[in-house]
Short mmCIF file of C-alpha atoms and ligand atoms in Angstrom, two decimals:
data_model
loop_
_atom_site.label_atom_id
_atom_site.label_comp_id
_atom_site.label_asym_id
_atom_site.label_seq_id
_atom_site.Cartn_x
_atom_site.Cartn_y
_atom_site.Cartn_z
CA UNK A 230 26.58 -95.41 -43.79
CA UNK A 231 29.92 -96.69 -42.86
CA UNK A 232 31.48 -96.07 -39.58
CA UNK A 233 34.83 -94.56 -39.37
CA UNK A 234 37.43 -96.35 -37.94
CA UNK A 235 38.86 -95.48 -34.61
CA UNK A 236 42.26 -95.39 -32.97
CA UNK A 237 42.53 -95.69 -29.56
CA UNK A 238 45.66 -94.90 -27.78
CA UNK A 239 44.71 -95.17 -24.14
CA UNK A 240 42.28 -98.67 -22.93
CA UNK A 241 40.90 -99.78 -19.98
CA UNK A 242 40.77 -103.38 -20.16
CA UNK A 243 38.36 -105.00 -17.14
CA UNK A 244 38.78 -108.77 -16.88
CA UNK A 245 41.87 -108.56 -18.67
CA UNK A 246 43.62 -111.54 -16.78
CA UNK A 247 40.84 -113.77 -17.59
CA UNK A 248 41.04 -116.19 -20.65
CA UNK A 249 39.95 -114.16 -23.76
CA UNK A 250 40.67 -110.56 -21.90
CA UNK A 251 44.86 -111.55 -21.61
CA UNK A 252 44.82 -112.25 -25.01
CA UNK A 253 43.07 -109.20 -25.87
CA UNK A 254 45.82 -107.45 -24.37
CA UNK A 255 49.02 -109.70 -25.73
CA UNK A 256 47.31 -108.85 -29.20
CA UNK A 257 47.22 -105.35 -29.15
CA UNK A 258 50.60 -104.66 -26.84
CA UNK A 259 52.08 -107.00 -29.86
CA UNK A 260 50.89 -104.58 -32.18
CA UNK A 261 53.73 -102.36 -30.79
CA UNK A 262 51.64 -98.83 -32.06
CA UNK A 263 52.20 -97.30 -28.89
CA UNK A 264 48.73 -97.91 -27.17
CA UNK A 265 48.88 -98.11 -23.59
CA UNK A 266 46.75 -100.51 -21.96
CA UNK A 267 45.39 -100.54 -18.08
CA UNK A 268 44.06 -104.31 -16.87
CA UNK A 269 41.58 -104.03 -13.97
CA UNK A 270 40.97 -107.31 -12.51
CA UNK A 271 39.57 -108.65 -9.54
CA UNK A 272 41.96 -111.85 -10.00
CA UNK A 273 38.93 -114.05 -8.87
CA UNK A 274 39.48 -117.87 -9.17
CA UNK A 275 39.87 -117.21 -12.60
CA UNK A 276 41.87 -114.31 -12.93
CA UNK A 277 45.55 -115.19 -13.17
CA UNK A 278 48.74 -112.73 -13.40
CA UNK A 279 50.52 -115.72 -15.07
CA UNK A 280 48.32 -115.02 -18.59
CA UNK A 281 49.77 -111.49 -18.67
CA UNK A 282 53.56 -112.92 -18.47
CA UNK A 283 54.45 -112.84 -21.79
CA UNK A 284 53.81 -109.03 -21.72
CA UNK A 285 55.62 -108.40 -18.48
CA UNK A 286 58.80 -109.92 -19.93
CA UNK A 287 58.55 -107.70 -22.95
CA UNK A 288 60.43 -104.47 -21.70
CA UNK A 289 59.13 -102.43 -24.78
CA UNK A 290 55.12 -104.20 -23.78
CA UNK A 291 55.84 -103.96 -20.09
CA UNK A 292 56.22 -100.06 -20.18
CA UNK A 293 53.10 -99.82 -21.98
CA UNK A 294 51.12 -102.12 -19.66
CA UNK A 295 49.50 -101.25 -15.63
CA UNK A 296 47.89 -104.11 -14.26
CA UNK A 297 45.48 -102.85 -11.51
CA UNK A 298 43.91 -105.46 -8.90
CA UNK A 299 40.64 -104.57 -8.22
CA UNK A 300 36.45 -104.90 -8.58
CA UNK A 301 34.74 -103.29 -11.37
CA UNK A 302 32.36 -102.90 -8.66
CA UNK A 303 34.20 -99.89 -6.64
CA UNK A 304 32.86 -97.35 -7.90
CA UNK A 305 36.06 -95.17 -6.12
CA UNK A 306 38.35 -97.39 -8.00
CA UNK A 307 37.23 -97.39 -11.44
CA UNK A 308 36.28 -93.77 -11.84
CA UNK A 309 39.98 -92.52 -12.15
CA UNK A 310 40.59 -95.23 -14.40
CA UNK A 311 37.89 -94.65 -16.73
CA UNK A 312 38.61 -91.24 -16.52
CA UNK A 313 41.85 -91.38 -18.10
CA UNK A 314 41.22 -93.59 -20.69
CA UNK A 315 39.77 -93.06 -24.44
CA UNK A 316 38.43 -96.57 -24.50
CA UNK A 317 37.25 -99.48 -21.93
CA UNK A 318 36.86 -102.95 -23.18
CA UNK A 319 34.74 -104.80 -20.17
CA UNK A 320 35.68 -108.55 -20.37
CA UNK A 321 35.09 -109.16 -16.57
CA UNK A 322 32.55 -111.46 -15.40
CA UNK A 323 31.82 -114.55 -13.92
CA UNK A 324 31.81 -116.92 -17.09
CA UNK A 325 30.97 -120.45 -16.19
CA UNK A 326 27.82 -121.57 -16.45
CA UNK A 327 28.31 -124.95 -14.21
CA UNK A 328 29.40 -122.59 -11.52
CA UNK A 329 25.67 -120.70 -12.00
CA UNK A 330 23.68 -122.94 -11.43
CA UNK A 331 25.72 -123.52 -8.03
CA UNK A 332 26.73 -120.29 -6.86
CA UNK A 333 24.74 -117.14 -8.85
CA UNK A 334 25.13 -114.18 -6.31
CA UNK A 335 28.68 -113.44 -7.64
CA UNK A 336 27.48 -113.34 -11.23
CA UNK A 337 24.93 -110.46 -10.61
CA UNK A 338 27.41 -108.57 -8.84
CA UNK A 339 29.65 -108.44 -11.14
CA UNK A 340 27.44 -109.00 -14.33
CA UNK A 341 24.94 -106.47 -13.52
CA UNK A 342 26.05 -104.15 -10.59
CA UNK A 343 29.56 -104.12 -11.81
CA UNK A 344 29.01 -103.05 -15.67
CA UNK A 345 26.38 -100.70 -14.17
CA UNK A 346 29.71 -98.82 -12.07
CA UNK A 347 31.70 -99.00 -15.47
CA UNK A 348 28.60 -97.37 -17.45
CA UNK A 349 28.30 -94.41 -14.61
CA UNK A 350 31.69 -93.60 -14.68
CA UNK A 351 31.88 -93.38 -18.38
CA UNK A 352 29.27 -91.07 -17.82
CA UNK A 353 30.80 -88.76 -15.55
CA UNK A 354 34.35 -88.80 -17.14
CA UNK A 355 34.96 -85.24 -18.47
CA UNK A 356 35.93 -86.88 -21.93
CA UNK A 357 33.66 -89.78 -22.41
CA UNK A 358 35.10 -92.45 -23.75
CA UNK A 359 34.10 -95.27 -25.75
CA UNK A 360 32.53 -98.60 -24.21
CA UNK A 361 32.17 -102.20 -25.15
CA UNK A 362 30.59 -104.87 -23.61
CA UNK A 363 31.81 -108.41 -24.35
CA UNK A 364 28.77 -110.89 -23.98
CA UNK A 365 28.13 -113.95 -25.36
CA UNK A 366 25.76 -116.05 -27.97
CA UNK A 367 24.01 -117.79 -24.62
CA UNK A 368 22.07 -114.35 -24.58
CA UNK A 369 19.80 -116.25 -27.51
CA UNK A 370 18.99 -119.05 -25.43
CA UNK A 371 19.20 -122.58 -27.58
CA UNK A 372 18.79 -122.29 -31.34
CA UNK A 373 16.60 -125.24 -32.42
CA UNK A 374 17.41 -124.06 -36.16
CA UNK A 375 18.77 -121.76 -38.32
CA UNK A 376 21.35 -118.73 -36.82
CA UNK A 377 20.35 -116.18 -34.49
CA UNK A 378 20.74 -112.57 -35.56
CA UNK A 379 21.67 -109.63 -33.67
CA UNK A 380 18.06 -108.37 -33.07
CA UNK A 381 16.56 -112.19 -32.25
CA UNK A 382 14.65 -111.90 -29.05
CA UNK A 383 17.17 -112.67 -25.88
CA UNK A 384 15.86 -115.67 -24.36
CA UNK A 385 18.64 -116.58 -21.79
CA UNK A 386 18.03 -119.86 -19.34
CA UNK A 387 20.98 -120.14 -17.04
CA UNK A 388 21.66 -117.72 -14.40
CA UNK A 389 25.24 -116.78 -16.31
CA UNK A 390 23.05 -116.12 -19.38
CA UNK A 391 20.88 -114.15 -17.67
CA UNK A 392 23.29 -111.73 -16.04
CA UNK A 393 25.15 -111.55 -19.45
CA UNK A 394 21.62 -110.30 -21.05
CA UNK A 395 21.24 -107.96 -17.89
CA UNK A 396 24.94 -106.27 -18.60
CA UNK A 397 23.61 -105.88 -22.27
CA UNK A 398 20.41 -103.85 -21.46
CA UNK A 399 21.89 -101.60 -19.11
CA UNK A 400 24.55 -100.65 -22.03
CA UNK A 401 21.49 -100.28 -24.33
CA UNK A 402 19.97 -98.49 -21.93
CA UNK A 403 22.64 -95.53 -21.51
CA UNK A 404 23.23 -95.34 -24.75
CA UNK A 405 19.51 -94.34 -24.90
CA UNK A 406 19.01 -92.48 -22.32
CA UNK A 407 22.32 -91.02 -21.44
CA UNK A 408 23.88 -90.61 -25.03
CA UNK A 409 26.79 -93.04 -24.37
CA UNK A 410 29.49 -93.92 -27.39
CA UNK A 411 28.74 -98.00 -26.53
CA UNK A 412 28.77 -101.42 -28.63
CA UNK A 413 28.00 -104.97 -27.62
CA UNK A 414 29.38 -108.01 -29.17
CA UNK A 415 28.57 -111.38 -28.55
CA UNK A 416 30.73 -114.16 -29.11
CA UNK A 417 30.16 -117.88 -29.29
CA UNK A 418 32.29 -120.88 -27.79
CA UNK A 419 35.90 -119.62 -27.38
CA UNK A 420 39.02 -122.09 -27.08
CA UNK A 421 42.91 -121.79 -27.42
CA UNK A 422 46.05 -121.11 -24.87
CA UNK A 423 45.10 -120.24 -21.66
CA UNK A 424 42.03 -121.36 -21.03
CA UNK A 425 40.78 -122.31 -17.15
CA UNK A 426 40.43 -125.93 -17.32
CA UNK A 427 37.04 -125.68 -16.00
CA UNK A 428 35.90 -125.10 -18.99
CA UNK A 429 34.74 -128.17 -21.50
CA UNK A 430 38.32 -128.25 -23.96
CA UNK A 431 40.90 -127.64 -21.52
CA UNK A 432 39.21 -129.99 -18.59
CA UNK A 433 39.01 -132.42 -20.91
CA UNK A 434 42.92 -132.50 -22.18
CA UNK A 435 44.10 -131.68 -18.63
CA UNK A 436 42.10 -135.03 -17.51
CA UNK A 437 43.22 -137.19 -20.50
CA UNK A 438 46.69 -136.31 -20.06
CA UNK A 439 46.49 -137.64 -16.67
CA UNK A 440 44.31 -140.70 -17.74
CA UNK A 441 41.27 -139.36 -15.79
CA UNK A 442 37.40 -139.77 -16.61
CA UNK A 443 35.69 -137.49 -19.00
CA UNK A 444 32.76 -136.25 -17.56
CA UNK A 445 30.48 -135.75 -20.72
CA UNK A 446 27.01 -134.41 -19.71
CA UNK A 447 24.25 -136.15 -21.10
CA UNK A 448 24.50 -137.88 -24.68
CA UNK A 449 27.11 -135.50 -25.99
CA UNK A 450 24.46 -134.14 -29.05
CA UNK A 451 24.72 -130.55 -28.12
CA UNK A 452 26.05 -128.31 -30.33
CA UNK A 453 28.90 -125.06 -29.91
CA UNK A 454 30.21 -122.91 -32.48
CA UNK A 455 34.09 -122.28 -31.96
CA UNK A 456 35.83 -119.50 -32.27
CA UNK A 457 39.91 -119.57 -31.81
CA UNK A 458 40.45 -116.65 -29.00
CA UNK A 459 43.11 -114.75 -30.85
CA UNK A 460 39.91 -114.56 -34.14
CA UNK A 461 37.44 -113.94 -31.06
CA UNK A 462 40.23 -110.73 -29.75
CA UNK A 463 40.41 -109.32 -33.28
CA UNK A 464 36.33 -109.59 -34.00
CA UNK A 465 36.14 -107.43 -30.32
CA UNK A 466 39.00 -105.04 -31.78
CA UNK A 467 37.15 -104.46 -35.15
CA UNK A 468 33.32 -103.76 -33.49
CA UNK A 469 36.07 -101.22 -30.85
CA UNK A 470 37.22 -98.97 -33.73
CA UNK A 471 34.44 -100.21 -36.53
CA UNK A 472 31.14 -100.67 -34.69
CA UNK A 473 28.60 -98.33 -34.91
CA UNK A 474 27.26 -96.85 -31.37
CA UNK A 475 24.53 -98.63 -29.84
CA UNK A 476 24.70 -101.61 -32.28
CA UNK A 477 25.29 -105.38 -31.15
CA UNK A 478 27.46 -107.54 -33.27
CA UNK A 479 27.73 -111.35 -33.37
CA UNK A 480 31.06 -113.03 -33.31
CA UNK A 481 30.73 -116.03 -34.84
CA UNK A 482 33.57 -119.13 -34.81
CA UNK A 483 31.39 -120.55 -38.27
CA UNK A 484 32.85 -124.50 -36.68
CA UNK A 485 29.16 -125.89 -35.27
CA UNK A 486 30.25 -129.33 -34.17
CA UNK A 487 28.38 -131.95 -31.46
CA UNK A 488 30.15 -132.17 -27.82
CA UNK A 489 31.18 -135.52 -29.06
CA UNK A 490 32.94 -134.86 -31.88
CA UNK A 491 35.07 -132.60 -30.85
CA UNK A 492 35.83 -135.05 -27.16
CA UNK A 493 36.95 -137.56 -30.31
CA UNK A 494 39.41 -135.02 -31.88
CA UNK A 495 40.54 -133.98 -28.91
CA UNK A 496 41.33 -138.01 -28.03
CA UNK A 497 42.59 -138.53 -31.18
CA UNK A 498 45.27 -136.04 -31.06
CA UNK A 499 46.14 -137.19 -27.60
CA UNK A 500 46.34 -140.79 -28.24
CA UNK A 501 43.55 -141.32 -25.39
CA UNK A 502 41.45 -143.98 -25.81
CA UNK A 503 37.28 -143.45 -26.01
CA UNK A 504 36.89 -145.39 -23.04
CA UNK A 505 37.95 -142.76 -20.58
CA UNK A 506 34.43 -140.77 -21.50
CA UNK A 507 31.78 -141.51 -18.43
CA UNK A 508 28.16 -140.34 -19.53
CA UNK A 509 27.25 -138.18 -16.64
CA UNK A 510 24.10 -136.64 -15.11
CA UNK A 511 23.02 -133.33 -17.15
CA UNK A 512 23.59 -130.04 -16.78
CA UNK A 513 20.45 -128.63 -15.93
CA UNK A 514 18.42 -126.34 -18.40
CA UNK A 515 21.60 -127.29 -20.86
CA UNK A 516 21.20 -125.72 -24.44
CA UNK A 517 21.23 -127.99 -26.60
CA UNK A 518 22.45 -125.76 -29.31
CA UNK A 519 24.34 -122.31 -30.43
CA UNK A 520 24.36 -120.43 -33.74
CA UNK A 521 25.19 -117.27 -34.58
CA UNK A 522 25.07 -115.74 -37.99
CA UNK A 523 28.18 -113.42 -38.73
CA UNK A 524 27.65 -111.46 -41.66
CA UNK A 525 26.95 -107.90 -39.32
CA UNK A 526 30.49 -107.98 -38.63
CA UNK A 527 31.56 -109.19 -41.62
CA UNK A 528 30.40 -106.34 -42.99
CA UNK A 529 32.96 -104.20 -40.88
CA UNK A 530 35.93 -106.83 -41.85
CA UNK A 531 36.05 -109.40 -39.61
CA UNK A 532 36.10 -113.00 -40.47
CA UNK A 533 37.64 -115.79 -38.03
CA UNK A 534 41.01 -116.78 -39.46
CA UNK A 535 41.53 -119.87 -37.59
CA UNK A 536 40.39 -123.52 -38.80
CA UNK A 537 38.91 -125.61 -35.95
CA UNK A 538 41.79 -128.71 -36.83
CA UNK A 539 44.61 -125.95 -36.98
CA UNK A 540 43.29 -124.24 -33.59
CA UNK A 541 42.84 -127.88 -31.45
CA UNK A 542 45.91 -128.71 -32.74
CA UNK A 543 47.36 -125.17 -31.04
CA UNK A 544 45.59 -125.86 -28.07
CA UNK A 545 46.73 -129.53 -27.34
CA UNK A 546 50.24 -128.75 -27.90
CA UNK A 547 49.91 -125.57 -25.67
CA UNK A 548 48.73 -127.57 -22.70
CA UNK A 549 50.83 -130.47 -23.12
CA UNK A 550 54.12 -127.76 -22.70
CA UNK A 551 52.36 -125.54 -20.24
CA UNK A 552 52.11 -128.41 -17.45
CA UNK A 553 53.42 -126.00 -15.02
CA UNK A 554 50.66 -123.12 -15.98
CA UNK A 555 47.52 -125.72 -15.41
CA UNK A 556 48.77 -127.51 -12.46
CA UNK A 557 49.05 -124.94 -10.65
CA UNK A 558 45.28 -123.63 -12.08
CA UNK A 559 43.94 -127.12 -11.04
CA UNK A 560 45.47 -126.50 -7.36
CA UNK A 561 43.83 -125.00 -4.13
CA UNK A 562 40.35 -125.23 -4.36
CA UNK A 563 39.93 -126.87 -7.43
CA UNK A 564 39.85 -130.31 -5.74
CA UNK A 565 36.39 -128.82 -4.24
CA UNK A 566 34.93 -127.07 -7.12
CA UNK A 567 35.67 -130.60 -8.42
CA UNK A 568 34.05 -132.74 -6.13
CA UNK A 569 31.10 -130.71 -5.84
CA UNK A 570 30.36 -130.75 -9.31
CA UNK A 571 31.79 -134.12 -10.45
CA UNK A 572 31.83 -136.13 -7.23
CA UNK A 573 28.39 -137.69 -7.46
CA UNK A 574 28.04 -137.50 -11.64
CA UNK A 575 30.80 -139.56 -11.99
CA UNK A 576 29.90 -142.28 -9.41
CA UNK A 577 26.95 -142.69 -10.97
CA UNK A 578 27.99 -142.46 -14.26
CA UNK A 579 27.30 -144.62 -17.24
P1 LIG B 621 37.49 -115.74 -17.57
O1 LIG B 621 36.65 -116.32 -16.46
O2 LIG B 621 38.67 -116.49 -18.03
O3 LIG B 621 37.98 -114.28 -17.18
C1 LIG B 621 37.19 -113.36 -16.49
C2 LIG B 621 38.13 -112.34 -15.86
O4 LIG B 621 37.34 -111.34 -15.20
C3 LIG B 621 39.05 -112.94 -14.79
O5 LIG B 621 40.37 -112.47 -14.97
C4 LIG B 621 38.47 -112.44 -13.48
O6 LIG B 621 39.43 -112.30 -12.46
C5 LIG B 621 37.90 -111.10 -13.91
N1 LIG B 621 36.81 -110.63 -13.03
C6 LIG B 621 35.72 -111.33 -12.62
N2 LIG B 621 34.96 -110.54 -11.82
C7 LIG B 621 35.56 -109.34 -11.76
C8 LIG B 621 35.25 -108.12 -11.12
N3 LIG B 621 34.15 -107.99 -10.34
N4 LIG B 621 36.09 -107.07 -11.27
C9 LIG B 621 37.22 -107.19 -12.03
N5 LIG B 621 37.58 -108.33 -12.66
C10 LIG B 621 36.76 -109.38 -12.53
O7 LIG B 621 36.46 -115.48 -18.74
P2 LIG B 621 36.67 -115.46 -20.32
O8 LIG B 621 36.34 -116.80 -20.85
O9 LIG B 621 37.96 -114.84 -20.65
O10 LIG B 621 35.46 -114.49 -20.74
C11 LIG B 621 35.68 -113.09 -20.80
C12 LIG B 621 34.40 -112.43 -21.21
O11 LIG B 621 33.96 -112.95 -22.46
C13 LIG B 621 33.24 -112.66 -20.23
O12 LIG B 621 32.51 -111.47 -20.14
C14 LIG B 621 32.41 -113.75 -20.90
O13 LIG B 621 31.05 -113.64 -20.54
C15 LIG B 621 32.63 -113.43 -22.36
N6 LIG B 621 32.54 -114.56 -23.30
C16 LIG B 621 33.26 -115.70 -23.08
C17 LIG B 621 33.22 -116.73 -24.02
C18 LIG B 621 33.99 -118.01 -23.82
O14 LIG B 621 33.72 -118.99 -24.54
N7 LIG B 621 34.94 -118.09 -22.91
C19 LIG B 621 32.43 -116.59 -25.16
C20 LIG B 621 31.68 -115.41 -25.33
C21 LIG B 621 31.77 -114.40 -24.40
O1 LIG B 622 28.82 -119.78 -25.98
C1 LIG B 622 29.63 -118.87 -25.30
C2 LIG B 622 29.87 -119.37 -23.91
O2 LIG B 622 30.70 -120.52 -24.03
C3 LIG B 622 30.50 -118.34 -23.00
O3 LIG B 622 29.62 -117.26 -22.84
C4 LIG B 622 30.83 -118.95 -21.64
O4 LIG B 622 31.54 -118.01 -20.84
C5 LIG B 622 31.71 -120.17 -21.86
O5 LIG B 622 31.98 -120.81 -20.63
C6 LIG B 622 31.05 -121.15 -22.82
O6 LIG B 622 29.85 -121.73 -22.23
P1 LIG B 622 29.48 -123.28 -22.38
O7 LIG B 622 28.61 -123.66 -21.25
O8 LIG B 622 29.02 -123.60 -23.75
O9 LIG B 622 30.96 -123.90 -22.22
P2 LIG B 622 31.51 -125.18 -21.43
O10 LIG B 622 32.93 -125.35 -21.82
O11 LIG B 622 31.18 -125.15 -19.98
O12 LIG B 622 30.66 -126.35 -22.10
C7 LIG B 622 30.73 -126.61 -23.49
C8 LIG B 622 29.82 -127.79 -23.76
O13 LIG B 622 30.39 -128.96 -23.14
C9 LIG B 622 28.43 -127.65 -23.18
O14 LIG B 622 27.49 -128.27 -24.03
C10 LIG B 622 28.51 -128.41 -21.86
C11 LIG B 622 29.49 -129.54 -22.19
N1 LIG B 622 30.30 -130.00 -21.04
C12 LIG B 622 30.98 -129.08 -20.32
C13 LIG B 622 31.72 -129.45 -19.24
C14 LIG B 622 32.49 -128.43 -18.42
C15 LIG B 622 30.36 -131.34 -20.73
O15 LIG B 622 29.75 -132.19 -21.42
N2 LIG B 622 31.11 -131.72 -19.66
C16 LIG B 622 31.77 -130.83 -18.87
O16 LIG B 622 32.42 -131.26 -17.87
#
């Protein structure tokens, strides 16, 4: 049977200064249909007011737009919030998986104790509204072959996986139990404008720019699927008013490429030469491959938009004018983070 489609007029958007959550929000603001939207954000390391500035120098977006500073954690906070909306889009979380394997405690708290406060309040609120969890293809675990579907077993290995497959069940789990209007999706390997230059793409064009080593774990085999962030913000708006309650839905980029290859596009369109890649220690328990097949959501309407050429393309030139935005993302205690996590791969790198 085919789901109706939804209009929402009122979202909560959690995590919606992050990377993929501030676009969510310049996308549908842009749509200029009078929804209002509410960001809750913790403004963690990652969180950053500067993504939402293109909205706050709208007048017509700004009116429509409340930017809240908080933990989807505080339980005192959230439960007005949720209360007054007809939707909440949860794109808060910890999301690196480097930072995992160092630090973990923050992920659970706000992977698993956090969505549980969202999911309670949505329970309570006099006018329940609808939820969606964003999660993520690592909830498969690596996919030797083939494309994982939406009811493959979850076989998460790092400790950001695993919290991302936690948040999922307990969604699943009120939608059981507690007849909840929820959806999951899971997306794979998102890139664009804005993106924390922690993250493979943008550390890698931040460093090049300034002639600094590549850190490349391993031999560079592994395989992502990309997905532009504006395709990856319409796929989560289409499961919001299309999916089905209780149902998961892959978002899939369709643009499987080796680590390599895309480190030699990215060079390419820089000008940088190969030689600035240093073969470093592994990540431990890396997957060595994603894949996601799409066709659930295709189903609904959604197919990514964005060709990978066309979208690196976007991205380079974004970063190369938006100096000001990433130096100031690579200051404070980047130069740590850094260190511990590069500082002895790189010495010893081949
Ligand atoms: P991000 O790290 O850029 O943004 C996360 C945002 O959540 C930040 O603004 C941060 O301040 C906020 N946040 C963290 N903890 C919070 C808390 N306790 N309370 C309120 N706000 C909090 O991440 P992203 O790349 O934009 O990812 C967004 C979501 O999409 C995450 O749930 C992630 O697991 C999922 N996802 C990401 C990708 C990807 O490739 N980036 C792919 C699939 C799924
Ligand atoms: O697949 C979806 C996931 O994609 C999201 O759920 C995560 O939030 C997001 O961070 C991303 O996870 P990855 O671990 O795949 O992304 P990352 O950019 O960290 O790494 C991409 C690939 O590049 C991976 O194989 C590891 C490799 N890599 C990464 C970094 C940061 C390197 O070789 N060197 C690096 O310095």
């Amino acid at each position: 049977m085919t789901e109706p489609v939804r209009a929402y007029r009122r979202l909560l958007v959690t995590g919606g200064a992050g990377f993929i959550g501030s676009c969510y929000v310049r996308d549908v603001l842009g749509r200029r249909d009078g929804t209002e939207i509410t960001v809750l954000d913790k403004l963690t390391y990652a969180g950053n007011e500067a993504n939402l500035a293109p909205m706050t120098s709208d007048p017509e977006q700004a009116a429509r737009m409340t930017v809240v500073i908080g933990d989807i954690a505080d339980a005192d906070l959230v439960g007005p919030l949720i209360g007054a909306a007809d939707a909440v889009v949860n794109f808060a979380a910890e999301s690196h998986v480097d930072r995992s394997i160092l630090d973990p405690e923050a992920f659970l708290r706000t992977g698993v104790i956090g969505v549980h406060v969202l999911l309670e309040a949505c329970r309570a609120a006099p006018a329940r509204p609808r939820f969606l969890q964003v999660s993520t293809d690592e909830v498969y675990g690596s996919i030797d072959q083939g494309h994982a579907r939406e009811d493959d077993r979850l076989e998460p290995r790092s400790p950001y996986a695993a919290a991302k497959a936690a948040g999922e069940l307990l969604v699943r789990s009120y939608v059981v139990t507690h007849g909840l209007d929820a959806v999951v999706t899971r997306g794979s390997n998102t890139y664009g404008p804005f993106h924390h230059p922690e993250k493979l793409i943008p550390l890698f064009i931040t460093n090049a720019i300034d002639d600094r080593p590549l850190p490349m774990y391993g031999d560079g085999l592994q395989r992502r699927d990309w997905l532009y962030v504006s395709d990856h913000a319409a796929g989560i708006d289409a499961v919001l008013r299309g999916g089905a309650t209780g149902e998961t839905y892959n978002i899939a980029g369709g643009v499987e490429m080796a680590n390599r290859d895309t480190i030699a596009l990215l060079l390419e369109r820089l000008g940088k030469p190969w030689s600035l890649v240093r073969q470093v220690e592994d990540r431990p328990g890396h997957d060595r491959r994603y894949a996601m097949d799409g066709s659930k959501l295709a189903a609904l309407g959604w197919l990514p938009t964005m060709d990978f050429a066309t979208g690196l393309d976007a991205t380079v030139d974004w970063y190369l004018e938006n100096e000001a935005w990433w130096r100031a993302v690579r200051s404070g205690d980047w130069d740590a983070y850094y260190e511990r996590q590069y500082g002895s791969r790189l010495r010893t790198a081949t």
